[in-house]
XYZ file of C-alpha atoms in Angstrom:
114
model
C -3.662 -26.008 1.821
C -5.039 -25.940 -1.689
C -8.639 -24.725 -1.882
C -10.584 -25.678 -4.999
C -13.333 -23.368 -6.272
C -15.819 -23.790 -9.081
C -19.290 -23.134 -10.416
C -21.640 -25.912 -9.210
C -23.913 -25.459 -12.239
C -20.967 -26.129 -14.532
C -19.982 -29.240 -12.553
C -23.562 -30.509 -12.627
C -23.582 -30.161 -16.423
C -20.523 -32.386 -16.919
C -21.007 -35.723 -18.678
C -19.948 -39.053 -17.171
C -16.986 -39.104 -19.547
C -15.932 -35.617 -18.414
C -16.200 -36.693 -14.771
C -14.057 -39.762 -15.410
C -11.340 -37.600 -16.973
C -11.666 -35.078 -14.158
C -11.344 -37.765 -11.469
C -8.356 -39.260 -13.291
C -6.706 -35.834 -13.052
C -7.219 -35.810 -9.290
C -5.844 -39.344 -8.995
C -2.729 -38.235 -10.916
C -2.350 -35.255 -8.572
C -2.544 -37.459 -5.466
C -0.103 -39.962 -6.972
C 2.396 -37.196 -7.801
C 2.011 -35.625 -4.335
C 2.921 -38.964 -2.765
C 3.858 -38.642 0.909
C 3.236 -34.877 0.779
C -0.508 -35.631 0.543
C -1.996 -35.421 4.048
C -5.725 -35.096 3.341
C -8.193 -34.053 0.692
C -11.948 -34.119 0.258
C -14.597 -33.011 -2.183
C -17.244 -30.868 -0.500
C -20.964 -30.746 -1.173
C -22.054 -27.710 -3.185
C -22.387 -24.284 -1.573
C -26.205 -24.373 -1.251
C -25.847 -27.232 1.265
C -23.725 -25.053 3.580
C -24.915 -23.713 6.915
C -23.344 -20.463 8.102
C -23.116 -18.944 11.568
C -22.485 -15.274 12.206
C -22.695 -13.120 15.335
C -24.398 -9.716 15.342
C -23.262 -6.640 17.307
C -25.201 -7.835 20.379
C -23.387 -11.165 20.339
C -26.405 -13.191 19.171
C -25.579 -16.040 16.829
C -27.582 -16.237 13.610
C -27.719 -19.444 11.587
C -28.505 -19.246 7.877
C -28.608 -21.661 4.982
C -25.863 -21.365 2.397
C -22.491 -19.642 2.363
C -21.795 -16.110 3.602
C -21.176 -14.643 0.174
C -23.358 -14.622 -2.902
C -20.925 -15.791 -5.520
C -20.976 -18.019 -8.549
C -17.862 -19.935 -7.509
C -18.076 -21.920 -4.295
C -15.534 -23.917 -2.347
C -15.701 -27.423 -3.744
C -12.862 -29.227 -2.027
C -9.367 -29.072 -0.634
C -6.023 -30.801 -0.398
C -3.744 -30.568 2.608
C -0.097 -31.064 1.710
C 3.180 -30.960 3.569
C 5.732 -29.265 1.364
C 9.091 -27.538 1.720
C 7.948 -24.308 0.076
C 5.386 -22.600 -2.146
C 7.227 -23.563 -5.338
C 6.759 -27.248 -4.525
C 3.016 -26.757 -4.005
C 2.687 -24.660 -7.174
C 4.193 -27.443 -9.281
C 1.694 -29.929 -7.845
C -1.280 -27.538 -8.068
C -0.667 -27.073 -11.803
C -1.746 -30.721 -12.218
C -5.266 -30.126 -10.857
C -7.978 -30.558 -13.510
C -9.838 -27.458 -12.282
C -7.222 -25.419 -14.133
C -8.587 -26.821 -17.393
C -11.889 -24.945 -16.961
C -12.560 -21.214 -17.005
C -15.250 -21.522 -14.301
C -12.944 -22.856 -11.598
C -9.595 -22.311 -9.980
C -7.467 -23.050 -6.968
C -6.118 -21.020 -4.076
C -3.069 -21.918 -2.008
C -2.814 -20.856 1.630
C -0.376 -21.784 4.358
C -1.920 -23.369 7.444
C -1.164 -21.514 10.684
C 0.729 -23.714 13.102
C -0.026 -23.021 16.757
C 2.384 -24.088 19.465
């Protein structure tokens, strides 16, 4: 899974032309991934998140926003089926987030149960 992080304020400041170029980059990524592409979605910004956490007594607390106070929030993901990390790295290098200093991507294997 490729997790995409970025600064929502920076995304909000992008012009329509910048967004068109950015979206074209994602379309190129999906096209290159081909049948390896299983799923991918853009997420709403971190302030729209709702978080649940249990305390020591086992009570569940619900709060607005993400767990961590951070400038970069999770903005989206891609789920790919690939032979190995090298294959995913080559695809991930195409993501437009790597053109900005306020964003980046993280790659994690998905745990398969059963």
